[in-house]
mmCIF file of C-alpha atoms in Angstrom:
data_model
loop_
_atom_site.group_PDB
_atom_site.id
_atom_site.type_symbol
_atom_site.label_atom_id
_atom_site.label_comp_id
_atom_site.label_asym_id
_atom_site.label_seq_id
_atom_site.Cartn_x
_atom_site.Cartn_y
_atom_site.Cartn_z
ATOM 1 C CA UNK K 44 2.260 19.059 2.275
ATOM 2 C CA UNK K 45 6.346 18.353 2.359
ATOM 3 C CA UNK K 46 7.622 15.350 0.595
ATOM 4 C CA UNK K 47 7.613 12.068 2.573
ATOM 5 C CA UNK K 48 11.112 11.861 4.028
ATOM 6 C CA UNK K 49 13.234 8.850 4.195
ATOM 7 C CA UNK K 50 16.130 9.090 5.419
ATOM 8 C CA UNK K 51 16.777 5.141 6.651
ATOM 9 C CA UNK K 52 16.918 2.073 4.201
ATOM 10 C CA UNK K 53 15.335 -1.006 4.848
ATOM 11 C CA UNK K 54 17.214 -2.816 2.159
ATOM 12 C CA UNK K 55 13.964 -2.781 -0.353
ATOM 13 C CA UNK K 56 12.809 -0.299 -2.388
ATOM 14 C CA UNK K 57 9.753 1.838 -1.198
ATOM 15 C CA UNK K 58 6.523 2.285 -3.185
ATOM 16 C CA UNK K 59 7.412 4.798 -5.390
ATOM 17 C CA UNK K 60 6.174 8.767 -5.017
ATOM 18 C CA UNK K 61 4.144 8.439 -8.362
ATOM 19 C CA UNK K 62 2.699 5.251 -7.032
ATOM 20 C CA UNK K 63 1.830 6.551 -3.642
ATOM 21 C CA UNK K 64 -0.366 9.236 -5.530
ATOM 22 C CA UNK K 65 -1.809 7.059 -7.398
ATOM 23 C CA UNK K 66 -2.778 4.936 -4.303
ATOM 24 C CA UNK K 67 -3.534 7.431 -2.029
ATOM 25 C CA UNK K 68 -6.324 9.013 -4.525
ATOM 26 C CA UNK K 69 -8.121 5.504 -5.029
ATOM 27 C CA UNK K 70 -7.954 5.064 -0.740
ATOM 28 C CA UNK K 71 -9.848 8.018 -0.611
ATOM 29 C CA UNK K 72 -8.522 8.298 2.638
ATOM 30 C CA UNK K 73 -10.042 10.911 5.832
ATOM 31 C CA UNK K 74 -9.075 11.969 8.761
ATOM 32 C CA UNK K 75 -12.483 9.417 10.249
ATOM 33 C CA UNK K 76 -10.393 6.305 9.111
ATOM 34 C CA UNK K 77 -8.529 3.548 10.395
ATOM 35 C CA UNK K 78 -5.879 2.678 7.450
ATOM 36 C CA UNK K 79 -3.879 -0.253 7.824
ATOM 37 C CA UNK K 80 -0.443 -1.045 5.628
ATOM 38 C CA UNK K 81 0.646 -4.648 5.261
ATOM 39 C CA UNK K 82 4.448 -4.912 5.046
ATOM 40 C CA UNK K 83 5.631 -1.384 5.673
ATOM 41 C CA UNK K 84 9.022 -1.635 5.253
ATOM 42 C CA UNK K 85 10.543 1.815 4.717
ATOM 43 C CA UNK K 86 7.277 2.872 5.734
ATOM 44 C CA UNK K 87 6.441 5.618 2.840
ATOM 45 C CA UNK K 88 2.986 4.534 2.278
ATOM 46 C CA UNK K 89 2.632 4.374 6.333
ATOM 47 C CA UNK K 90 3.672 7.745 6.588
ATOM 48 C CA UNK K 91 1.797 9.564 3.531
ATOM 49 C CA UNK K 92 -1.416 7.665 4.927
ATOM 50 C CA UNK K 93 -0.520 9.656 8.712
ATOM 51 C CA UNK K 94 -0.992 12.398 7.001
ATOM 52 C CA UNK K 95 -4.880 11.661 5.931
ATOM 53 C CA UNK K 96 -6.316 9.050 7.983
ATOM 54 C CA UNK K 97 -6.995 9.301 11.514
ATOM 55 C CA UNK K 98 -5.491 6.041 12.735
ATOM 56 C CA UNK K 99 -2.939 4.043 11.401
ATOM 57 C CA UNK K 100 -2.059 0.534 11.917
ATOM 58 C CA UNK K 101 1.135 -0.931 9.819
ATOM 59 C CA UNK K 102 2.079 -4.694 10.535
ATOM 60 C CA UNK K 103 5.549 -5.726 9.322
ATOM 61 C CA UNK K 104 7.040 -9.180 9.644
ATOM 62 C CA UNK K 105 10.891 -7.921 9.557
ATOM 63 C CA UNK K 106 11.609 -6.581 12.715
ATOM 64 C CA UNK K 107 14.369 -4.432 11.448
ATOM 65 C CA UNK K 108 12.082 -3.002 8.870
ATOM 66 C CA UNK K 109 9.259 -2.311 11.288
ATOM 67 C CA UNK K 110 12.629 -0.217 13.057
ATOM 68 C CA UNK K 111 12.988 1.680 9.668
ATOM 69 C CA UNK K 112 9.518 2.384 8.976
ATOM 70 C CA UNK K 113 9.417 3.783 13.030
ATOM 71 C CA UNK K 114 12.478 5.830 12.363
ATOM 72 C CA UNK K 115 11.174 7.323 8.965
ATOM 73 C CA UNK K 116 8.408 7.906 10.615
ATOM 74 C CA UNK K 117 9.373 10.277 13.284
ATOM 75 C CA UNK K 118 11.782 12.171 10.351
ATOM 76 C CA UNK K 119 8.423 13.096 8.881
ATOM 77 C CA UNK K 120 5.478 15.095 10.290
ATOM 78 C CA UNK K 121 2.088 13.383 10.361
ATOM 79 C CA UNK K 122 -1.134 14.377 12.188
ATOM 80 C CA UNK K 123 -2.617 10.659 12.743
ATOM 81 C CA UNK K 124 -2.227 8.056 15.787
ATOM 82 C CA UNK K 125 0.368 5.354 14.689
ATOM 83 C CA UNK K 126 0.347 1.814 15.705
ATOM 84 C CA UNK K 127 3.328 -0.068 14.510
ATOM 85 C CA UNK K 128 3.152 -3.783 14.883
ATOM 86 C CA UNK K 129 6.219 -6.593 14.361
ATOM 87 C CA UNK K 130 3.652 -9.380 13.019
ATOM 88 C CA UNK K 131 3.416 -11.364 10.073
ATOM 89 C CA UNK K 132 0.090 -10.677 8.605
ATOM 90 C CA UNK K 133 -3.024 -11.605 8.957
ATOM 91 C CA UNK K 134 -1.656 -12.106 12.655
ATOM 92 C CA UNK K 135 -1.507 -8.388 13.606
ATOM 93 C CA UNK K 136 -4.556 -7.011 11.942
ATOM 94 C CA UNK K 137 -6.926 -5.340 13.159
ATOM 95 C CA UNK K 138 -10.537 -5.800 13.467
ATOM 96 C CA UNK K 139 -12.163 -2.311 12.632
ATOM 97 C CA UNK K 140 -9.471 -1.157 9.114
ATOM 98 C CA UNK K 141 -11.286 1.268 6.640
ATOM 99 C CA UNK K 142 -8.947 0.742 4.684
ATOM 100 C CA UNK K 143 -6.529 -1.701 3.575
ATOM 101 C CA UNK K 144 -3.266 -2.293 1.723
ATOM 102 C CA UNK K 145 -1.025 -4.758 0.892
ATOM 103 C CA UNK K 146 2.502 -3.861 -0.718
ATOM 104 C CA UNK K 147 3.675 -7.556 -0.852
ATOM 105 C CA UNK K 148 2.528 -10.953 -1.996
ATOM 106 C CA UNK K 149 3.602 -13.012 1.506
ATOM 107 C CA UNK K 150 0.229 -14.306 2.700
ATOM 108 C CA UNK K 151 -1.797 -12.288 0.603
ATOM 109 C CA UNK K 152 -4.915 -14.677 0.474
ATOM 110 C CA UNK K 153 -5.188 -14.852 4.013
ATOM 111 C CA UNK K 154 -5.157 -11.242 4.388
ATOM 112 C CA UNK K 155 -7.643 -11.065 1.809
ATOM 113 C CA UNK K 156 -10.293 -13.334 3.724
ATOM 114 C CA UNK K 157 -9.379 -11.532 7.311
ATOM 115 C CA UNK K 158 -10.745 -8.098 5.226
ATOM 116 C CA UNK K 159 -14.026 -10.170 3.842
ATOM 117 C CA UNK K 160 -14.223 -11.077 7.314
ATOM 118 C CA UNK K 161 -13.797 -7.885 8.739
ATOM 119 C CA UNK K 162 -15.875 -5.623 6.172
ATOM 120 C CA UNK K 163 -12.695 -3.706 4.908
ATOM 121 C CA UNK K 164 -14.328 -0.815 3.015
ATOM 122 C CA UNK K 165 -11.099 0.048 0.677
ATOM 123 C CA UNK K 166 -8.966 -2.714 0.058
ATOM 124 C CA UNK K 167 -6.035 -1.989 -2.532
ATOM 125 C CA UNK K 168 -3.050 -4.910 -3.392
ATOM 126 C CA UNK K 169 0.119 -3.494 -5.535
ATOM 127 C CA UNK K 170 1.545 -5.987 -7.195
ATOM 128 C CA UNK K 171 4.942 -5.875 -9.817
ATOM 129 C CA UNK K 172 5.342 -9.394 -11.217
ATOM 130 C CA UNK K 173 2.856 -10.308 -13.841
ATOM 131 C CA UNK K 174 2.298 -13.653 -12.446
ATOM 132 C CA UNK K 175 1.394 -12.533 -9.137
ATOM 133 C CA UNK K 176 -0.944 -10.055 -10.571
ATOM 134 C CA UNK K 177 -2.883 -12.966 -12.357
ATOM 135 C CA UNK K 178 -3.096 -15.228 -9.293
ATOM 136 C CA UNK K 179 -4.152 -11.752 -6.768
ATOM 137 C CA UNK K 180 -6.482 -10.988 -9.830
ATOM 138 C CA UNK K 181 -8.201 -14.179 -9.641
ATOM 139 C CA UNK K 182 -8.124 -14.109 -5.552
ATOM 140 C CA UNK K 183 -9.653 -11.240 -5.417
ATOM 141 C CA UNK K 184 -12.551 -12.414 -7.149
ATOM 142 C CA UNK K 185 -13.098 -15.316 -5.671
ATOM 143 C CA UNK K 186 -13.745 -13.480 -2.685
ATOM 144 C CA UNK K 187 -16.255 -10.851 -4.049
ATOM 145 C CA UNK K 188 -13.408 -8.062 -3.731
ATOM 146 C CA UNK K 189 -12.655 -7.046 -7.438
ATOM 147 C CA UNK K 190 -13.488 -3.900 -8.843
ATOM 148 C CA UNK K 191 -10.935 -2.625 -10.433
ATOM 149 C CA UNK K 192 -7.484 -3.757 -12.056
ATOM 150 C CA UNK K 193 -5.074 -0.508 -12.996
ATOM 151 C CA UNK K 194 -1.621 -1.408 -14.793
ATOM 152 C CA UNK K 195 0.536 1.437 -14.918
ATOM 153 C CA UNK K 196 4.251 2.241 -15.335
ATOM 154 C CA UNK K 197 6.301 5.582 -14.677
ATOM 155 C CA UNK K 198 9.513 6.579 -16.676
ATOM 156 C CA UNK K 199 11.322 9.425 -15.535
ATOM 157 C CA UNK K 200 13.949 11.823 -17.960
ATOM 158 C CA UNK K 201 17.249 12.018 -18.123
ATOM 159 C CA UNK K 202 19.626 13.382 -19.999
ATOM 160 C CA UNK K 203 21.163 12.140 -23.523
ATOM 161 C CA UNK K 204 23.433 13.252 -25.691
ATOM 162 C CA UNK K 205 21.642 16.897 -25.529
ATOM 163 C CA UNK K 206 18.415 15.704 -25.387
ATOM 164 C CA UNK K 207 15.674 13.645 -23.196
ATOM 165 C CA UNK K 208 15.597 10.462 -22.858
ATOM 166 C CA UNK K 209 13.493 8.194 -20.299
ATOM 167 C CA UNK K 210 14.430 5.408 -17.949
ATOM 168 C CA UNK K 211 11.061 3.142 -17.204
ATOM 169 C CA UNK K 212 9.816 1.694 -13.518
ATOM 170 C CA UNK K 213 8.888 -1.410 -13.059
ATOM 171 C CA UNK K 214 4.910 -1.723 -14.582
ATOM 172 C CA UNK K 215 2.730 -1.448 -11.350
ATOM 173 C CA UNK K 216 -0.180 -3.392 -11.283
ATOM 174 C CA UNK K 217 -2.954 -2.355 -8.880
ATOM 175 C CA UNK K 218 -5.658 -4.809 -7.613
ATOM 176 C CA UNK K 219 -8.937 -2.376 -6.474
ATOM 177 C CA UNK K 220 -11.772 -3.371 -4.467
ATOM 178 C CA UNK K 221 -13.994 -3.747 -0.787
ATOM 179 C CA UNK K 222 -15.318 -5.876 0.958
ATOM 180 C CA UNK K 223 -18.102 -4.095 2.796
ATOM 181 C CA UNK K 224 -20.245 -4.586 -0.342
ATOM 182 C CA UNK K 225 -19.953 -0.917 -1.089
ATOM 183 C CA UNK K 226 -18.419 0.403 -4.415
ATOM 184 C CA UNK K 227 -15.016 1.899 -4.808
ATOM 185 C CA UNK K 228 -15.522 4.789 -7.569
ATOM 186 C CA UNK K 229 -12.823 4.966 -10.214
ATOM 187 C CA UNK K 230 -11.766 8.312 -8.315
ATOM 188 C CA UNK K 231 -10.971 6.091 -4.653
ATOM 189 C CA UNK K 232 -14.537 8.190 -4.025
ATOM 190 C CA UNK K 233 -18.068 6.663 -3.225
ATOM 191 C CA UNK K 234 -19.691 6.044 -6.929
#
């Protein structure tokens, strides 16, 4: 598969490629599913989700980064049916997601109780300041949803003097869990 494309900024940084992977193997996602993205923005994880799940649904308050995420979009190849939507989440959801992510914080609870309410099967929360991690943390169990909590952080290489050297990400912390009651394996797989 060719590298997600993107080509238009939205003025925020995407998820980053290592990050995607790492979120794309926990979704677990199939061409049967409906996968929905809240906050798209440049629209990476929209588009590398295309390219697995049958449906997709992203919902993005910013108009002109809903435009972005449409334009990256069609500069990339994808096999599923896209439905791009200029709401501000939970507004906008859908009633029948699979699977569900949320890239921001903005209204993050309320999401959270639309996918108890809805049965979301896979529902997966990034998340890069520590204190937002501790407050989704404790949201998501209070709701039933936890199941996993993954803290990671990428550094990529770069030159020095001769030699390697690395430059460090942001830590990523990622929030794991469903609220259909069945189990999330540590793979993104059924356990």
């Amino acid at each position: 598969m060719s590298r997600v494309a993107l080509p238009h900024d939205a003025k925020a940084g995407p998820t980053k490629p290592e990050v995607r992977a790492v979120l794309l193997s926990k979704l677990g996602l199939t061409d049967g599913d409906h996968f929905v993205e809240v906050g798209s923005c440049t629209g990476a994880v929209t588009i590398e989700a295309a390219r697995q799940a049958g449906r997709v649904t992203a919902v993005e308050r910013k108009e002109s980064r809903l435009e972005t995420t449409e334009k990256n979009l069609d500069a990339n190849e994808t096999s599923a049916e896209v439905d791009l939507r200029a709401a501000e989440a939970p507004e906008g959801l859908p009633e029948d997601a699979d699977a569900l992510f949320l890239g921001g914080s903005r209204n993050y609870e309320a999401v959270l109780d639309h996918a108890v309410e809805t049965g979301v099967d896979r529902v997966i929360m990034n998340v890069s300041r520590l204190e937002v991690a501790g407050a989704a943390t404790e949201a998501f169990r209070e709701r039933g949803l936890l199941e996993d909590v993954v803290q990671f952080q990428v550094s990529h290489g770069y030159e020095l003097a001769g030699a390697t050297s690395f430059d460090s990400d942001n830590p990523v912390y990622m929030l794991i869990g469903s609220a259909s009651g069945s189990e999330v394996a540590a793979d993104g797989g059924q356990p």
